Amino acid sequence: MAARIIDGTALAGRLREATRQEVQALRARGVAPGLAVVIVGDDPASRVYVRNKIKSCEAAGIASTLIELPATTDEATLLARVAALNADRAVHGILVQLPLPAHVDAGRIIEAIAPAKDVDGFHVASSGALMTGLPGFVPCTPAGVMAMLDDAQVPLSGSRAVIIGRSNIVGKPLAMLLLQSDATVTICHSRTRDLAAITREADILVAAIGRANFVTADMVKPGACVIDVGINRLPDGKLAGDVDFNAVAQVAGWITPVPGGVGPMTIAMLLANTLKAARKP
Ligand code: NDP
């Protein structure tokens, strides 16, 4: 039986439209939500991501400001720009596009963002809130994954969830969210022994690795929900996820494609987080 495909483009479109309408309502009350996006250097992939974020903001009626700085920008200058954005009342959300050049301590820059404007959800205050179940900004990609699971009505309570990848922006926050939904969660990484034996137990399997076609059909339990977070550029220029889509789709119960899966959801959640920031008193 072929898996049901969870269409991230369609769901993201619906969520973006809902956000657009709420932005209109907020604007009518005199508040124009604003997002500032800071990019340092000219990494081509980062430029594409930033361009998409800005375009999506415009479509949702969110005022976006793009701050482009040269790769030679030093940490003090970047900290000063973040401080200015923190103080700017027209800016409700601040996003510093990662990765930053090696001479800048990305952690220090993220910690300099005011937690009330941390729409990426990477600040330690946001991570702490997520960990302890307090309200706060949830990182966009894990939030997008949860929205997909919810929309597809994948049962979470009591399920076995396995995440491959332990990054601060995907694996760890997603584990917290799945735990909050009463899944039993295992996080795997490059030192995990007998990975396939663990993934074969998963009702929900999330791949956030960064290696094309890493998850093969023999690693998947029949009927499982497979969420592919990976974005990998193949030598021929095409995009591929971390999951061997064609083969895994024959085994899984649900699967997300790449492109058109988690990627569009990440941007939809960024817009939702910016709206949430603008709503705060
Ligand atoms: P990181 O590189 O920070 O983390 C990758 C994780 O994969 C690490 O925990 C690493 O383990 C683990 N890993 C690497 N090799 C193996 C292996 N052989 N077996 C098991 N685990 C392994 O990546 P990110 O979390 O930032 O991103 C992951 C992927 O998701 C990338 O392709 C990225 O482009 C994509 N992405 C997509 C987004 C979207 O919007 N769809 C948003 C963010 C990311 P260890 O910790 O031991 O090194």
PDB file of N, CA, C and O in Angstrom, residues 9-71:
ATOM      1  N   THR A   9       2.989  22.043   1.050  1.00  0.00           N
ATOM      2  CA  THR A   9       2.708  23.273   0.291  1.00  0.00           C
ATOM      3  C   THR A   9       1.250  23.689   0.493  1.00  0.00           C
ATOM      4  O   THR A   9       0.953  24.855   0.741  1.00  0.00           O
ATOM      5  N   ALA A  10       0.341  22.698   0.406  1.00  0.00           N
ATOM      6  CA  ALA A  10      -1.088  23.010   0.540  1.00  0.00           C
ATOM      7  C   ALA A  10      -1.412  23.477   1.958  1.00  0.00           C
ATOM      8  O   ALA A  10      -2.085  24.496   2.152  1.00  0.00           O
ATOM      9  N   LEU A  11      -0.902  22.749   2.957  1.00  0.00           N
ATOM     10  CA  LEU A  11      -1.192  23.129   4.350  1.00  0.00           C
ATOM     11  C   LEU A  11      -0.580  24.498   4.659  1.00  0.00           C
ATOM     12  O   LEU A  11      -1.235  25.356   5.274  1.00  0.00           O
ATOM     13  N   ALA A  12       0.653  24.715   4.226  1.00  0.00           N
ATOM     14  CA  ALA A  12       1.306  26.008   4.476  1.00  0.00           C
ATOM     15  C   ALA A  12       0.498  27.128   3.832  1.00  0.00           C
ATOM     16  O   ALA A  12       0.345  28.210   4.417  1.00  0.00           O
ATOM     17  N   GLY A  13      -0.055  26.866   2.644  1.00  0.00           N
ATOM     18  CA  GLY A  13      -0.872  27.879   1.962  1.00  0.00           C
ATOM     19  C   GLY A  13      -2.090  28.248   2.800  1.00  0.00           C
ATOM     20  O   GLY A  13      -2.424  29.421   2.943  1.00  0.00           O
ATOM     21  N   ARG A  14      -2.730  27.238   3.386  1.00  0.00           N
ATOM     22  CA  ARG A  14      -3.915  27.513   4.218  1.00  0.00           C
ATOM     23  C   ARG A  14      -3.516  28.299   5.469  1.00  0.00           C
ATOM     24  O   ARG A  14      -4.192  29.251   5.864  1.00  0.00           O
ATOM     25  N   LEU A  15      -2.418  27.914   6.080  1.00  0.00           N
ATOM     26  CA  LEU A  15      -1.975  28.601   7.306  1.00  0.00           C
ATOM     27  C   LEU A  15      -1.553  30.048   6.998  1.00  0.00           C
ATOM     28  O   LEU A  15      -1.824  30.965   7.760  1.00  0.00           O
ATOM     29  N   ARG A  16      -0.893  30.221   5.864  1.00  0.00           N
ATOM     30  CA  ARG A  16      -0.455  31.574   5.487  1.00  0.00           C
ATOM     31  C   ARG A  16      -1.656  32.471   5.222  1.00  0.00           C
ATOM     32  O   ARG A  16      -1.633  33.659   5.552  1.00  0.00           O
ATOM     33  N   GLU A  17      -2.694  31.904   4.614  1.00  0.00           N
ATOM     34  CA  GLU A  17      -3.903  32.689   4.355  1.00  0.00           C
ATOM     35  C   GLU A  17      -4.572  33.076   5.686  1.00  0.00           C
ATOM     36  O   GLU A  17      -5.018  34.214   5.848  1.00  0.00           O
ATOM     37  N   ALA A  18      -4.593  32.134   6.634  1.00  0.00           N
ATOM     38  CA  ALA A  18      -5.182  32.448   7.951  1.00  0.00           C
ATOM     39  C   ALA A  18      -4.369  33.563   8.618  1.00  0.00           C
ATOM     40  O   ALA A  18      -4.940  34.505   9.198  1.00  0.00           O
ATOM     41  N   THR A  19      -3.041  33.479   8.512  1.00  0.00           N
ATOM     42  CA  THR A  19      -2.193  34.515   9.101  1.00  0.00           C
ATOM     43  C   THR A  19      -2.451  35.857   8.412  1.00  0.00           C
ATOM     44  O   THR A  19      -2.567  36.900   9.070  1.00  0.00           O
ATOM     45  N   ARG A  20      -2.556  35.820   7.077  1.00  0.00           N
ATOM     46  CA  ARG A  20      -2.779  37.064   6.330  1.00  0.00           C
ATOM     47  C   ARG A  20      -4.048  37.764   6.822  1.00  0.00           C
ATOM     48  O   ARG A  20      -4.057  38.976   7.048  1.00  0.00           O
ATOM     49  N   GLN A  21      -5.097  36.973   7.034  1.00  0.00           N
ATOM     50  CA  GLN A  21      -6.356  37.580   7.483  1.00  0.00           C
ATOM     51  C   GLN A  21      -6.212  38.170   8.889  1.00  0.00           C
ATOM     52  O   GLN A  21      -6.722  39.243   9.173  1.00  0.00           O
ATOM     53  N   GLU A  22      -5.463  37.461   9.739  1.00  0.00           N
ATOM     54  CA  GLU A  22      -5.281  37.994  11.094  1.00  0.00           C
ATOM     55  C   GLU A  22      -4.385  39.227  11.090  1.00  0.00           C
ATOM     56  O   GLU A  22      -4.564  40.143  11.894  1.00  0.00           O
ATOM     57  N   VAL A  23      -3.418  39.256  10.182  1.00  0.00           N
ATOM     58  CA  VAL A  23      -2.571  40.453  10.049  1.00  0.00           C
ATOM     59  C   VAL A  23      -3.435  41.632   9.616  1.00  0.00           C
ATOM     60  O   VAL A  23      -3.294  42.746  10.156  1.00  0.00           O
ATOM     61  N   GLN A  24      -4.362  41.402   8.679  1.00  0.00           N
ATOM     62  CA  GLN A  24      -5.255  42.485   8.236  1.00  0.00           C
ATOM     63  C   GLN A  24      -6.049  43.022   9.416  1.00  0.00           C
ATOM     64  O   GLN A  24      -6.203  44.229   9.566  1.00  0.00           O
ATOM     65  N   ALA A  25      -6.567  42.107  10.239  1.00  0.00           N
ATOM     66  CA  ALA A  25      -7.376  42.520  11.385  1.00  0.00           C
ATOM     67  C   ALA A  25      -6.535  43.342  12.364  1.00  0.00           C
ATOM     68  O   ALA A  25      -6.989  44.354  12.914  1.00  0.00           O
ATOM     69  N   LEU A  26      -5.288  42.916  12.554  1.00  0.00           N
ATOM     70  CA  LEU A  26      -4.406  43.639  13.473  1.00  0.00           C
ATOM     71  C   LEU A  26      -4.068  45.012  12.910  1.00  0.00           C
ATOM     72  O   LEU A  26      -4.044  46.021  13.631  1.00  0.00           O
ATOM     73  N   ARG A  27      -3.831  45.055  11.599  1.00  0.00           N
ATOM     74  CA  ARG A  27      -3.538  46.335  10.948  1.00  0.00           C
ATOM     75  C   ARG A  27      -4.715  47.304  11.108  1.00  0.00           C
ATOM     76  O   ARG A  27      -4.521  48.495  11.313  1.00  0.00           O
ATOM     77  N   ALA A  28      -5.924  46.742  11.013  1.00  0.00           N
ATOM     78  CA  ALA A  28      -7.115  47.583  11.152  1.00  0.00           C
ATOM     79  C   ALA A  28      -7.192  48.194  12.554  1.00  0.00           C
ATOM     80  O   ALA A  28      -7.818  49.233  12.759  1.00  0.00           O
ATOM     81  N   ARG A  29      -6.533  47.523  13.500  1.00  0.00           N
ATOM     82  CA  ARG A  29      -6.499  48.065  14.873  1.00  0.00           C
ATOM     83  C   ARG A  29      -5.253  48.930  15.095  1.00  0.00           C
ATOM     84  O   ARG A  29      -4.922  49.279  16.225  1.00  0.00           O
ATOM     85  N   GLY A  30      -4.521  49.208  14.017  1.00  0.00           N
ATOM     86  CA  GLY A  30      -3.402  50.155  14.105  1.00  0.00           C
ATOM     87  C   GLY A  30      -2.040  49.532  14.369  1.00  0.00           C
ATOM     88  O   GLY A  30      -1.068  50.248  14.617  1.00  0.00           O
ATOM     89  N   VAL A  31      -1.942  48.190  14.326  1.00  0.00           N
ATOM     90  CA  VAL A  31      -0.642  47.542  14.548  1.00  0.00           C
ATOM     91  C   VAL A  31      -0.203  46.864  13.242  1.00  0.00           C
ATOM     92  O   VAL A  31      -0.901  45.984  12.740  1.00  0.00           O
ATOM     93  N   ALA A  32       0.914  47.299  12.689  1.00  0.00           N
ATOM     94  CA  ALA A  32       1.432  46.689  11.451  1.00  0.00           C
ATOM     95  C   ALA A  32       2.583  45.768  11.822  1.00  0.00           C
ATOM     96  O   ALA A  32       3.678  46.236  12.154  1.00  0.00           O
ATOM     97  N   PRO A  33       2.359  44.438  11.806  1.00  0.00           N
ATOM     98  CA  PRO A  33       3.421  43.511  12.203  1.00  0.00           C
ATOM     99  C   PRO A  33       4.667  43.698  11.339  1.00  0.00           C
ATOM    100  O   PRO A  33       4.561  43.865  10.115  1.00  0.00           O
ATOM    101  N   GLY A  34       5.822  43.688  11.974  1.00  0.00           N
ATOM    102  CA  GLY A  34       7.077  43.909  11.249  1.00  0.00           C
ATOM    103  C   GLY A  34       8.127  42.868  11.597  1.00  0.00           C
ATOM    104  O   GLY A  34       8.295  42.499  12.763  1.00  0.00           O
ATOM    105  N   LEU A  35       8.811  42.368  10.560  1.00  0.00           N
ATOM    106  CA  LEU A  35       9.893  41.399  10.757  1.00  0.00           C
ATOM    107  C   LEU A  35      11.184  41.971  10.168  1.00  0.00           C
ATOM    108  O   LEU A  35      11.174  42.446   9.026  1.00  0.00           O
ATOM    109  N   ALA A  36      12.267  41.921  10.934  1.00  0.00           N
ATOM    110  CA  ALA A  36      13.576  42.309  10.412  1.00  0.00           C
ATOM    111  C   ALA A  36      14.404  41.050  10.186  1.00  0.00           C
ATOM    112  O   ALA A  36      14.505  40.201  11.071  1.00  0.00           O
ATOM    113  N   VAL A  37      14.960  40.926   8.996  1.00  0.00           N
ATOM    114  CA  VAL A  37      15.783  39.771   8.649  1.00  0.00           C
ATOM    115  C   VAL A  37      17.213  40.262   8.407  1.00  0.00           C
ATOM    116  O   VAL A  37      17.430  41.150   7.585  1.00  0.00           O
ATOM    117  N   VAL A  38      18.141  39.691   9.155  1.00  0.00           N
ATOM    118  CA  VAL A  38      19.540  40.099   9.025  1.00  0.00           C
ATOM    119  C   VAL A  38      20.304  38.976   8.339  1.00  0.00           C
ATOM    120  O   VAL A  38      20.231  37.819   8.766  1.00  0.00           O
ATOM    121  N   ILE A  39      21.017  39.308   7.278  1.00  0.00           N
ATOM    122  CA  ILE A  39      21.851  38.302   6.608  1.00  0.00           C
ATOM    123  C   ILE A  39      23.272  38.858   6.507  1.00  0.00           C
ATOM    124  O   ILE A  39      23.474  40.013   6.139  1.00  0.00           O
ATOM    125  N   VAL A  40      24.222  38.015   6.867  1.00  0.00           N
ATOM    126  CA  VAL A  40      25.629  38.427   6.836  1.00  0.00           C
ATOM    127  C   VAL A  40      26.353  37.551   5.811  1.00  0.00           C
ATOM    128  O   VAL A  40      26.338  36.328   5.929  1.00  0.00           O
ATOM    129  N   GLY A  41      26.981  38.189   4.814  1.00  0.00           N
ATOM    130  CA  GLY A  41      27.723  37.441   3.800  1.00  0.00           C
ATOM    131  C   GLY A  41      26.830  37.040   2.646  1.00  0.00           C
ATOM    132  O   GLY A  41      25.657  37.440   2.564  1.00  0.00           O
ATOM    133  N   ASP A  42      27.362  36.222   1.741  1.00  0.00           N
ATOM    134  CA  ASP A  42      26.575  35.914   0.543  1.00  0.00           C
ATOM    135  C   ASP A  42      26.486  34.414   0.247  1.00  0.00           C
ATOM    136  O   ASP A  42      26.589  33.996  -0.897  1.00  0.00           O
ATOM    137  N   ASP A  43      26.252  33.631   1.293  1.00  0.00           N
ATOM    138  CA  ASP A  43      25.989  32.203   1.113  1.00  0.00           C
ATOM    139  C   ASP A  43      24.750  32.046   0.213  1.00  0.00           C
ATOM    140  O   ASP A  43      23.674  32.564   0.525  1.00  0.00           O
ATOM    141  N   PRO A  44      24.881  31.355  -0.940  1.00  0.00           N
ATOM    142  CA  PRO A  44      23.772  31.320  -1.895  1.00  0.00           C
ATOM    143  C   PRO A  44      22.496  30.702  -1.320  1.00  0.00           C
ATOM    144  O   PRO A  44      21.394  31.216  -1.548  1.00  0.00           O
ATOM    145  N   ALA A  45      22.629  29.600  -0.557  1.00  0.00           N
ATOM    146  CA  ALA A  45      21.430  28.958   0.002  1.00  0.00           C
ATOM    147  C   ALA A  45      20.728  29.911   0.966  1.00  0.00           C
ATOM    148  O   ALA A  45      19.501  30.064   0.937  1.00  0.00           O
ATOM    149  N   SER A  46      21.509  30.599   1.811  1.00  0.00           N
ATOM    150  CA  SER A  46      20.917  31.539   2.774  1.00  0.00           C
ATOM    151  C   SER A  46      20.178  32.653   2.044  1.00  0.00           C
ATOM    152  O   SER A  46      19.112  33.099   2.467  1.00  0.00           O
ATOM    153  N   ARG A  47      20.760  33.098   0.935  1.00  0.00           N
ATOM    154  CA  ARG A  47      20.120  34.186   0.167  1.00  0.00           C
ATOM    155  C   ARG A  47      18.758  33.738  -0.362  1.00  0.00           C
ATOM    156  O   ARG A  47      17.788  34.491  -0.327  1.00  0.00           O
ATOM    157  N   VAL A  48      18.687  32.484  -0.837  1.00  0.00           N
ATOM    158  CA  VAL A  48      17.410  31.959  -1.341  1.00  0.00           C
ATOM    159  C   VAL A  48      16.390  31.897  -0.200  1.00  0.00           C
ATOM    160  O   VAL A  48      15.248  32.353  -0.328  1.00  0.00           O
ATOM    161  N   TYR A  49      16.813  31.366   0.961  1.00  0.00           N
ATOM    162  CA  TYR A  49      15.897  31.261   2.103  1.00  0.00           C
ATOM    163  C   TYR A  49      15.376  32.642   2.500  1.00  0.00           C
ATOM    164  O   TYR A  49      14.185  32.836   2.730  1.00  0.00           O
ATOM    165  N   VAL A  50      16.293  33.613   2.566  1.00  0.00           N
ATOM    166  CA  VAL A  50      15.916  34.962   3.012  1.00  0.00           C
ATOM    167  C   VAL A  50      14.953  35.597   2.008  1.00  0.00           C
ATOM    168  O   VAL A  50      13.954  36.215   2.396  1.00  0.00           O
ATOM    169  N   ARG A  51      15.248  35.405   0.722  1.00  0.00           N
ATOM    170  CA  ARG A  51      14.370  35.986  -0.301  1.00  0.00           C
ATOM    171  C   ARG A  51      12.956  35.409  -0.160  1.00  0.00           C
ATOM    172  O   ARG A  51      11.967  36.144  -0.211  1.00  0.00           O
ATOM    173  N   ASN A  52      12.866  34.099   0.064  1.00  0.00           N
ATOM    174  CA  ASN A  52      11.548  33.476   0.234  1.00  0.00           C
ATOM    175  C   ASN A  52      10.827  34.012   1.465  1.00  0.00           C
ATOM    176  O   ASN A  52       9.611  34.227   1.439  1.00  0.00           O
ATOM    177  N   LYS A  53      11.568  34.214   2.532  1.00  0.00           N
ATOM    178  CA  LYS A  53      10.948  34.720   3.765  1.00  0.00           C
ATOM    179  C   LYS A  53      10.399  36.129   3.541  1.00  0.00           C
ATOM    180  O   LYS A  53       9.280  36.442   3.949  1.00  0.00           O
ATOM    181  N   ILE A  54      11.180  36.962   2.875  1.00  0.00           N
ATOM    182  CA  ILE A  54      10.751  38.343   2.629  1.00  0.00           C
ATOM    183  C   ILE A  54       9.507  38.362   1.725  1.00  0.00           C
ATOM    184  O   ILE A  54       8.527  39.063   2.005  1.00  0.00           O
ATOM    185  N   LYS A  55       9.547  37.542   0.674  1.00  0.00           N
ATOM    186  CA  LYS A  55       8.413  37.488  -0.252  1.00  0.00           C
ATOM    187  C   LYS A  55       7.146  37.026   0.469  1.00  0.00           C
ATOM    188  O   LYS A  55       6.058  37.564   0.273  1.00  0.00           O
ATOM    189  N   SER A  56       7.308  36.024   1.336  1.00  0.00           N
ATOM    190  CA  SER A  56       6.152  35.487   2.065  1.00  0.00           C
ATOM    191  C   SER A  56       5.594  36.510   3.036  1.00  0.00           C
ATOM    192  O   SER A  56       4.378  36.586   3.232  1.00  0.00           O
ATOM    193  N   CYS A  57       6.478  37.285   3.658  1.00  0.00           N
ATOM    194  CA  CYS A  57       6.026  38.356   4.557  1.00  0.00           C
ATOM    195  C   CYS A  57       5.157  39.336   3.790  1.00  0.00           C
ATOM    196  O   CYS A  57       4.064  39.703   4.234  1.00  0.00           O
ATOM    197  N   GLU A  58       5.653  39.747   2.631  1.00  0.00           N
ATOM    198  CA  GLU A  58       4.909  40.726   1.833  1.00  0.00           C
ATOM    199  C   GLU A  58       3.524  40.194   1.504  1.00  0.00           C
ATOM    200  O   GLU A  58       2.535  40.906   1.642  1.00  0.00           O
ATOM    201  N   ALA A  59       3.457  38.923   1.096  1.00  0.00           N
ATOM    202  CA  ALA A  59       2.159  38.339   0.720  1.00  0.00           C
ATOM    203  C   ALA A  59       1.214  38.283   1.916  1.00  0.00           C
ATOM    204  O   ALA A  59      -0.005  38.331   1.752  1.00  0.00           O
ATOM    205  N   ALA A  60       1.769  38.195   3.119  1.00  0.00           N
ATOM    206  CA  ALA A  60       0.925  38.101   4.321  1.00  0.00           C
ATOM    207  C   ALA A  60       0.620  39.471   4.919  1.00  0.00           C
ATOM    208  O   ALA A  60      -0.062  39.562   5.933  1.00  0.00           O
ATOM    209  N   GLY A  61       1.147  40.527   4.312  1.00  0.00           N
ATOM    210  CA  GLY A  61       0.915  41.872   4.836  1.00  0.00           C
ATOM    211  C   GLY A  61       1.820  42.240   5.991  1.00  0.00           C
ATOM    212  O   GLY A  61       1.577  43.215   6.707  1.00  0.00           O
ATOM    213  N   ILE A  62       2.880  41.452   6.187  1.00  0.00           N
ATOM    214  CA  ILE A  62       3.851  41.747   7.257  1.00  0.00           C
ATOM    215  C   ILE A  62       4.951  42.626   6.662  1.00  0.00           C
ATOM    216  O   ILE A  62       5.502  42.311   5.604  1.00  0.00           O
ATOM    217  N   ALA A  63       5.247  43.733   7.338  1.00  0.00           N
ATOM    218  CA  ALA A  63       6.285  44.640   6.843  1.00  0.00           C
ATOM    219  C   ALA A  63       7.647  44.015   7.121  1.00  0.00           C
ATOM    220  O   ALA A  63       7.954  43.684   8.266  1.00  0.00           O
ATOM    221  N   SER A  64       8.445  43.824   6.089  1.00  0.00           N
ATOM    222  CA  SER A  64       9.748  43.193   6.327  1.00  0.00           C
ATOM    223  C   SER A  64      10.868  44.179   6.016  1.00  0.00           C
ATOM    224  O   SER A  64      10.753  44.987   5.100  1.00  0.00           O
ATOM    225  N   THR A  65      11.917  44.086   6.805  1.00  0.00           N
ATOM    226  CA  THR A  65      13.105  44.900   6.588  1.00  0.00           C
ATOM    227  C   THR A  65      14.261  43.947   6.400  1.00  0.00           C
ATOM    228  O   THR A  65      14.504  43.093   7.260  1.00  0.00           O
ATOM    229  N   LEU A  66      14.958  44.067   5.289  1.00  0.00           N
ATOM    230  CA  LEU A  66      16.110  43.198   5.043  1.00  0.00           C
ATOM    231  C   LEU A  66      17.380  43.982   5.332  1.00  0.00           C
ATOM    232  O   LEU A  66      17.592  45.058   4.772  1.00  0.00           O
ATOM    233  N   ILE A  67      18.196  43.439   6.218  1.00  0.00           N
ATOM    234  CA  ILE A  67      19.471  44.088   6.547  1.00  0.00           C
ATOM    235  C   ILE A  67      20.595  43.194   6.044  1.00  0.00           C
ATOM    236  O   ILE A  67      20.822  42.109   6.575  1.00  0.00           O
ATOM    237  N   GLU A  68      21.245  43.626   4.981  1.00  0.00           N
ATOM    238  CA  GLU A  68      22.312  42.831   4.359  1.00  0.00           C
ATOM    239  C   GLU A  68      23.660  43.404   4.774  1.00  0.00           C
ATOM    240  O   GLU A  68      23.930  44.588   4.533  1.00  0.00           O
ATOM    241  N   LEU A  69      24.469  42.564   5.381  1.00  0.00           N
ATOM    242  CA  LEU A  69      25.782  43.025   5.846  1.00  0.00           C
ATOM    243  C   LEU A  69      26.877  42.191   5.186  1.00  0.00           C
ATOM    244  O   LEU A  69      26.683  41.001   4.906  1.00  0.00           O
ATOM    245  N   PRO A  70      28.048  42.802   4.947  1.00  0.00           N
ATOM    246  CA  PRO A  70      29.116  42.043   4.291  1.00  0.00           C
ATOM    247  C   PRO A  70      29.683  40.937   5.189  1.00  0.00           C
ATOM    248  O   PRO A  70      29.576  41.014   6.422  1.00  0.00           O
ATOM    249  N   ALA A  71      30.277  39.917   4.565  1.00  0.00           N
ATOM    250  CA  ALA A  71      30.827  38.771   5.305  1.00  0.00           C
ATOM    251  C   ALA A  71      31.905  39.203   6.303  1.00  0.00           C
ATOM    252  O   ALA A  71      32.174  38.492   7.271  1.00  0.00           O
TER     253      ALA A  71
END
